[in-house]
Amino acid sequence: MSIDFIVHDADDSVGVIVVEGIQAGQEVTGWIMEGNETVTCTVHDAIPIGHKLAVRDLAENDAVMKYSVDIGRAIKPINKGEHLHVHNVKTKRW
């Protein structure tokens, strides 16, 4: 089994894509580092390497969690398997 994305902590809402060529409709496998578990989901969008993938549904204004840290807010509902980026997340950086 190959790993397509990594989730750092079990409570995170995003995983990071670690391979190139992820396409819409593709089933991908992720590794949750905390607990050493694997999960699968079907992606809704093509997602570039290094970008984030929703690993659970997020409602508008939900916190986006990565490394168990609140890194931003969903600015609209985001479904499991969707690409997270500037079109649907407001970062806390600025």
Short mmCIF file of N, CA and C in Angstrom, two decimals:
data_model
loop_
_atom_site.label_atom_id
_atom_site.label_comp_id
_atom_site.label_asym_id
_atom_site.label_seq_id
_atom_site.Cartn_x
_atom_site.Cartn_y
_atom_site.Cartn_z
N MET A 1 0.84 -1.17 0.00
CA MET A 1 0.00 0.00 0.00
C MET A 1 0.89 1.24 0.00
N SER A 2 0.59 2.16 -0.89
CA SER A 2 1.36 3.41 -0.92
C SER A 2 0.59 4.51 -0.21
N ILE A 3 1.31 5.43 0.38
CA ILE A 3 0.72 6.54 1.12
C ILE A 3 0.68 7.77 0.22
N ASP A 4 -0.52 8.38 0.11
CA ASP A 4 -0.72 9.56 -0.72
C ASP A 4 -0.75 10.86 0.08
N PHE A 5 -1.15 10.76 1.36
CA PHE A 5 -1.18 11.95 2.21
C PHE A 5 -0.85 11.57 3.64
N ILE A 6 -0.41 12.58 4.41
CA ILE A 6 -0.04 12.37 5.81
C ILE A 6 -0.88 13.29 6.69
N VAL A 7 -1.39 12.73 7.77
CA VAL A 7 -2.09 13.47 8.82
C VAL A 7 -1.22 13.35 10.06
N HIS A 8 -0.85 14.47 10.66
CA HIS A 8 0.08 14.42 11.78
C HIS A 8 -0.56 13.94 13.07
N ASP A 9 -1.71 14.50 13.44
CA ASP A 9 -2.37 14.17 14.70
C ASP A 9 -3.79 13.69 14.43
N ALA A 10 -4.28 12.79 15.25
CA ALA A 10 -5.60 12.20 15.06
C ALA A 10 -6.72 13.25 15.04
N ASP A 11 -6.55 14.38 15.72
CA ASP A 11 -7.57 15.42 15.77
C ASP A 11 -7.48 16.41 14.61
N ASP A 12 -6.48 16.27 13.74
CA ASP A 12 -6.34 17.19 12.60
C ASP A 12 -7.51 17.03 11.63
N SER A 13 -7.86 18.12 10.97
CA SER A 13 -8.92 18.09 9.96
C SER A 13 -8.36 18.07 8.55
N VAL A 14 -7.04 18.14 8.41
CA VAL A 14 -6.40 18.13 7.09
C VAL A 14 -5.24 17.15 7.06
N GLY A 15 -4.98 16.67 5.86
CA GLY A 15 -3.77 15.91 5.58
C GLY A 15 -3.02 16.63 4.48
N VAL A 16 -1.74 16.32 4.34
CA VAL A 16 -0.90 16.95 3.32
C VAL A 16 -0.59 15.91 2.24
N ILE A 17 -0.86 16.26 1.00
CA ILE A 17 -0.58 15.38 -0.14
C ILE A 17 0.94 15.25 -0.30
N VAL A 18 1.43 14.02 -0.41
CA VAL A 18 2.88 13.79 -0.48
C VAL A 18 3.32 13.14 -1.79
N VAL A 19 2.41 13.02 -2.75
CA VAL A 19 2.75 12.48 -4.07
C VAL A 19 2.19 13.40 -5.15
N GLU A 20 2.76 13.32 -6.33
CA GLU A 20 2.27 14.12 -7.45
C GLU A 20 1.17 13.36 -8.19
N GLY A 21 0.33 14.11 -8.89
CA GLY A 21 -0.64 13.51 -9.81
C GLY A 21 -1.96 13.09 -9.21
N ILE A 22 -2.34 13.61 -8.04
CA ILE A 22 -3.64 13.27 -7.45
C ILE A 22 -4.73 13.94 -8.28
N GLN A 23 -5.69 13.13 -8.77
CA GLN A 23 -6.74 13.62 -9.65
C GLN A 23 -8.11 13.49 -9.00
N ALA A 24 -9.06 14.32 -9.45
CA ALA A 24 -10.44 14.25 -8.96
C ALA A 24 -10.98 12.84 -9.15
N GLY A 25 -11.68 12.33 -8.14
CA GLY A 25 -12.27 11.01 -8.20
C GLY A 25 -11.36 9.88 -7.76
N GLN A 26 -10.11 10.19 -7.52
CA GLN A 26 -9.13 9.16 -7.12
C GLN A 26 -9.30 8.81 -5.65
N GLU A 27 -9.24 7.53 -5.33
CA GLU A 27 -9.21 7.11 -3.92
C GLU A 27 -7.77 7.18 -3.45
N VAL A 28 -7.54 7.86 -2.34
CA VAL A 28 -6.20 8.05 -1.81
C VAL A 28 -6.10 7.45 -0.41
N THR A 29 -4.89 7.08 -0.04
CA THR A 29 -4.63 6.48 1.27
C THR A 29 -3.76 7.43 2.08
N GLY A 30 -4.15 7.63 3.33
CA GLY A 30 -3.39 8.50 4.21
C GLY A 30 -2.89 7.75 5.43
N TRP A 31 -1.83 8.29 6.00
CA TRP A 31 -1.23 7.74 7.22
C TRP A 31 -1.40 8.76 8.33
N ILE A 32 -2.08 8.36 9.41
CA ILE A 32 -2.19 9.20 10.59
C ILE A 32 -1.01 8.82 11.48
N MET A 33 -0.06 9.74 11.59
CA MET A 33 1.19 9.45 12.30
C MET A 33 0.93 9.11 13.77
N GLU A 34 0.08 9.91 14.43
CA GLU A 34 -0.29 9.62 15.82
C GLU A 34 -1.20 8.40 15.80
N GLY A 35 -0.77 7.32 16.33
CA GLY A 35 -1.56 6.10 16.35
C GLY A 35 -1.22 5.14 15.23
N ASN A 36 -0.40 5.59 14.27
CA ASN A 36 0.05 4.73 13.18
C ASN A 36 -1.11 4.02 12.48
N GLU A 37 -2.10 4.80 12.04
CA GLU A 37 -3.27 4.26 11.36
C GLU A 37 -3.30 4.71 9.91
N THR A 38 -4.01 3.96 9.08
CA THR A 38 -4.23 4.40 7.70
C THR A 38 -5.71 4.68 7.50
N VAL A 39 -6.00 5.62 6.61
CA VAL A 39 -7.37 5.99 6.25
C VAL A 39 -7.42 6.17 4.74
N THR A 40 -8.62 6.08 4.19
CA THR A 40 -8.80 6.33 2.76
C THR A 40 -9.91 7.33 2.56
N CYS A 41 -9.86 8.03 1.45
CA CYS A 41 -10.96 8.88 1.03
C CYS A 41 -10.86 9.11 -0.47
N THR A 42 -11.94 9.58 -1.05
CA THR A 42 -11.98 9.91 -2.47
C THR A 42 -11.87 11.42 -2.60
N VAL A 43 -10.94 11.88 -3.42
CA VAL A 43 -10.74 13.32 -3.58
C VAL A 43 -11.75 13.90 -4.57
N HIS A 44 -12.18 15.13 -4.31
CA HIS A 44 -13.14 15.82 -5.18
C HIS A 44 -12.45 16.63 -6.26
N ASP A 45 -11.20 17.00 -6.03
CA ASP A 45 -10.47 17.91 -6.92
C ASP A 45 -9.07 17.35 -7.15
N ALA A 46 -8.44 17.77 -8.25
CA ALA A 46 -7.00 17.51 -8.40
C ALA A 46 -6.29 18.30 -7.31
N ILE A 47 -5.33 17.69 -6.62
CA ILE A 47 -4.64 18.36 -5.52
C ILE A 47 -3.14 18.24 -5.73
N PRO A 48 -2.44 19.37 -5.82
CA PRO A 48 -0.99 19.33 -6.02
C PRO A 48 -0.25 18.81 -4.78
N ILE A 49 0.92 18.27 -5.00
CA ILE A 49 1.78 17.82 -3.91
C ILE A 49 2.05 19.00 -2.96
N GLY A 50 2.01 18.72 -1.66
CA GLY A 50 2.25 19.75 -0.65
C GLY A 50 1.01 20.52 -0.23
N HIS A 51 -0.10 20.33 -0.94
CA HIS A 51 -1.34 21.03 -0.59
C HIS A 51 -2.17 20.18 0.37
N LYS A 52 -3.17 20.80 0.98
CA LYS A 52 -3.98 20.15 2.00
C LYS A 52 -5.26 19.54 1.44
N LEU A 53 -5.68 18.46 2.09
CA LEU A 53 -6.88 17.70 1.77
C LEU A 53 -7.72 17.63 3.04
N ALA A 54 -9.03 17.88 2.93
CA ALA A 54 -9.91 17.74 4.09
C ALA A 54 -10.09 16.26 4.41
N VAL A 55 -9.85 15.88 5.65
CA VAL A 55 -10.02 14.48 6.05
C VAL A 55 -11.32 14.28 6.82
N ARG A 56 -12.07 15.35 6.99
CA ARG A 56 -13.42 15.29 7.56
C ARG A 56 -14.19 16.50 7.05
N ASP A 57 -15.50 16.45 7.13
CA ASP A 57 -16.33 17.59 6.72
C ASP A 57 -16.10 18.76 7.67
N LEU A 58 -16.06 19.96 7.10
CA LEU A 58 -15.92 21.19 7.88
C LEU A 58 -17.07 22.13 7.53
N ALA A 59 -17.69 22.71 8.54
CA ALA A 59 -18.73 23.71 8.33
C ALA A 59 -18.09 25.08 8.20
N GLU A 60 -18.83 26.03 7.65
CA GLU A 60 -18.33 27.40 7.58
C GLU A 60 -17.96 27.87 8.99
N ASN A 61 -16.81 28.51 9.12
CA ASN A 61 -16.25 29.02 10.38
C ASN A 61 -15.61 27.97 11.28
N ASP A 62 -15.61 26.70 10.87
CA ASP A 62 -14.90 25.68 11.65
C ASP A 62 -13.40 25.97 11.62
N ALA A 63 -12.73 25.60 12.70
CA ALA A 63 -11.27 25.70 12.75
C ALA A 63 -10.67 24.63 11.84
N VAL A 64 -9.62 25.00 11.13
CA VAL A 64 -8.84 24.05 10.33
C VAL A 64 -7.64 23.67 11.19
N MET A 65 -7.55 22.38 11.52
CA MET A 65 -6.53 21.90 12.44
C MET A 65 -5.44 21.13 11.70
N LYS A 66 -4.18 21.49 11.98
CA LYS A 66 -3.01 20.79 11.44
C LYS A 66 -1.96 20.79 12.55
N TYR A 67 -1.35 19.66 12.81
CA TYR A 67 -0.40 19.49 13.93
C TYR A 67 -1.10 19.77 15.26
N SER A 68 -2.41 19.54 15.35
CA SER A 68 -3.24 19.88 16.52
C SER A 68 -3.23 21.37 16.81
N VAL A 69 -2.96 22.19 15.79
CA VAL A 69 -2.94 23.65 15.92
C VAL A 69 -4.00 24.22 14.98
N ASP A 70 -4.73 25.21 15.47
CA ASP A 70 -5.72 25.92 14.67
C ASP A 70 -4.97 26.83 13.69
N ILE A 71 -4.96 26.48 12.40
CA ILE A 71 -4.21 27.25 11.40
C ILE A 71 -5.08 28.18 10.57
N GLY A 72 -6.40 28.09 10.74
CA GLY A 72 -7.28 28.96 9.95
C GLY A 72 -8.73 28.60 10.15
N ARG A 73 -9.59 29.23 9.33
CA ARG A 73 -11.03 29.03 9.39
C ARG A 73 -11.57 28.68 8.02
N ALA A 74 -12.53 27.76 7.99
CA ALA A 74 -13.23 27.47 6.74
C ALA A 74 -14.13 28.66 6.42
N ILE A 75 -14.01 29.21 5.22
CA ILE A 75 -14.85 30.36 4.85
C ILE A 75 -16.13 29.93 4.14
N LYS A 76 -16.26 28.62 3.92
CA LYS A 76 -17.49 28.02 3.40
C LYS A 76 -17.43 26.54 3.75
N PRO A 77 -18.54 25.82 3.65
CA PRO A 77 -18.49 24.38 3.96
C PRO A 77 -17.48 23.66 3.06
N ILE A 78 -16.74 22.72 3.65
CA ILE A 78 -15.74 21.94 2.93
C ILE A 78 -16.03 20.47 3.22
N ASN A 79 -16.16 19.68 2.17
CA ASN A 79 -16.44 18.26 2.33
C ASN A 79 -15.15 17.45 2.42
N LYS A 80 -15.23 16.33 3.12
CA LYS A 80 -14.12 15.39 3.17
C LYS A 80 -13.69 15.08 1.74
N GLY A 81 -12.38 15.16 1.48
CA GLY A 81 -11.86 14.88 0.15
C GLY A 81 -11.63 16.11 -0.71
N GLU A 82 -12.03 17.29 -0.22
CA GLU A 82 -11.82 18.52 -0.99
C GLU A 82 -10.45 19.12 -0.72
N HIS A 83 -9.96 19.84 -1.71
CA HIS A 83 -8.71 20.59 -1.63
C HIS A 83 -8.94 21.80 -0.72
N LEU A 84 -8.07 22.02 0.25
CA LEU A 84 -8.12 23.22 1.09
C LEU A 84 -7.05 24.17 0.61
N HIS A 85 -7.47 25.39 0.33
CA HIS A 85 -6.54 26.42 -0.14
C HIS A 85 -7.21 27.78 0.06
N VAL A 86 -6.69 28.81 -0.57
CA VAL A 86 -7.18 30.17 -0.34
C VAL A 86 -8.64 30.38 -0.76
N HIS A 87 -9.18 29.51 -1.59
CA HIS A 87 -10.57 29.65 -2.04
C HIS A 87 -11.59 29.22 -0.99
N ASN A 88 -11.14 28.48 0.04
CA ASN A 88 -12.09 28.03 1.05
C ASN A 88 -11.58 28.09 2.49
N VAL A 89 -10.36 28.62 2.68
CA VAL A 89 -9.78 28.75 4.02
C VAL A 89 -9.15 30.12 4.18
N LYS A 90 -9.40 30.75 5.32
CA LYS A 90 -8.74 32.00 5.70
C LYS A 90 -7.66 31.64 6.71
N THR A 91 -6.42 31.88 6.35
CA THR A 91 -5.30 31.53 7.22
C THR A 91 -5.24 32.45 8.44
N LYS A 92 -4.61 31.98 9.48
CA LYS A 92 -4.40 32.82 10.67
C LYS A 92 -3.06 33.53 10.60
N ARG A 93 -2.29 33.30 9.53
CA ARG A 93 -0.98 33.95 9.40
C ARG A 93 -1.10 35.45 9.23
N TRP A 94 -2.06 35.91 8.48
CA TRP A 94 -2.23 37.34 8.24
C TRP A 94 -3.67 37.66 7.99
#
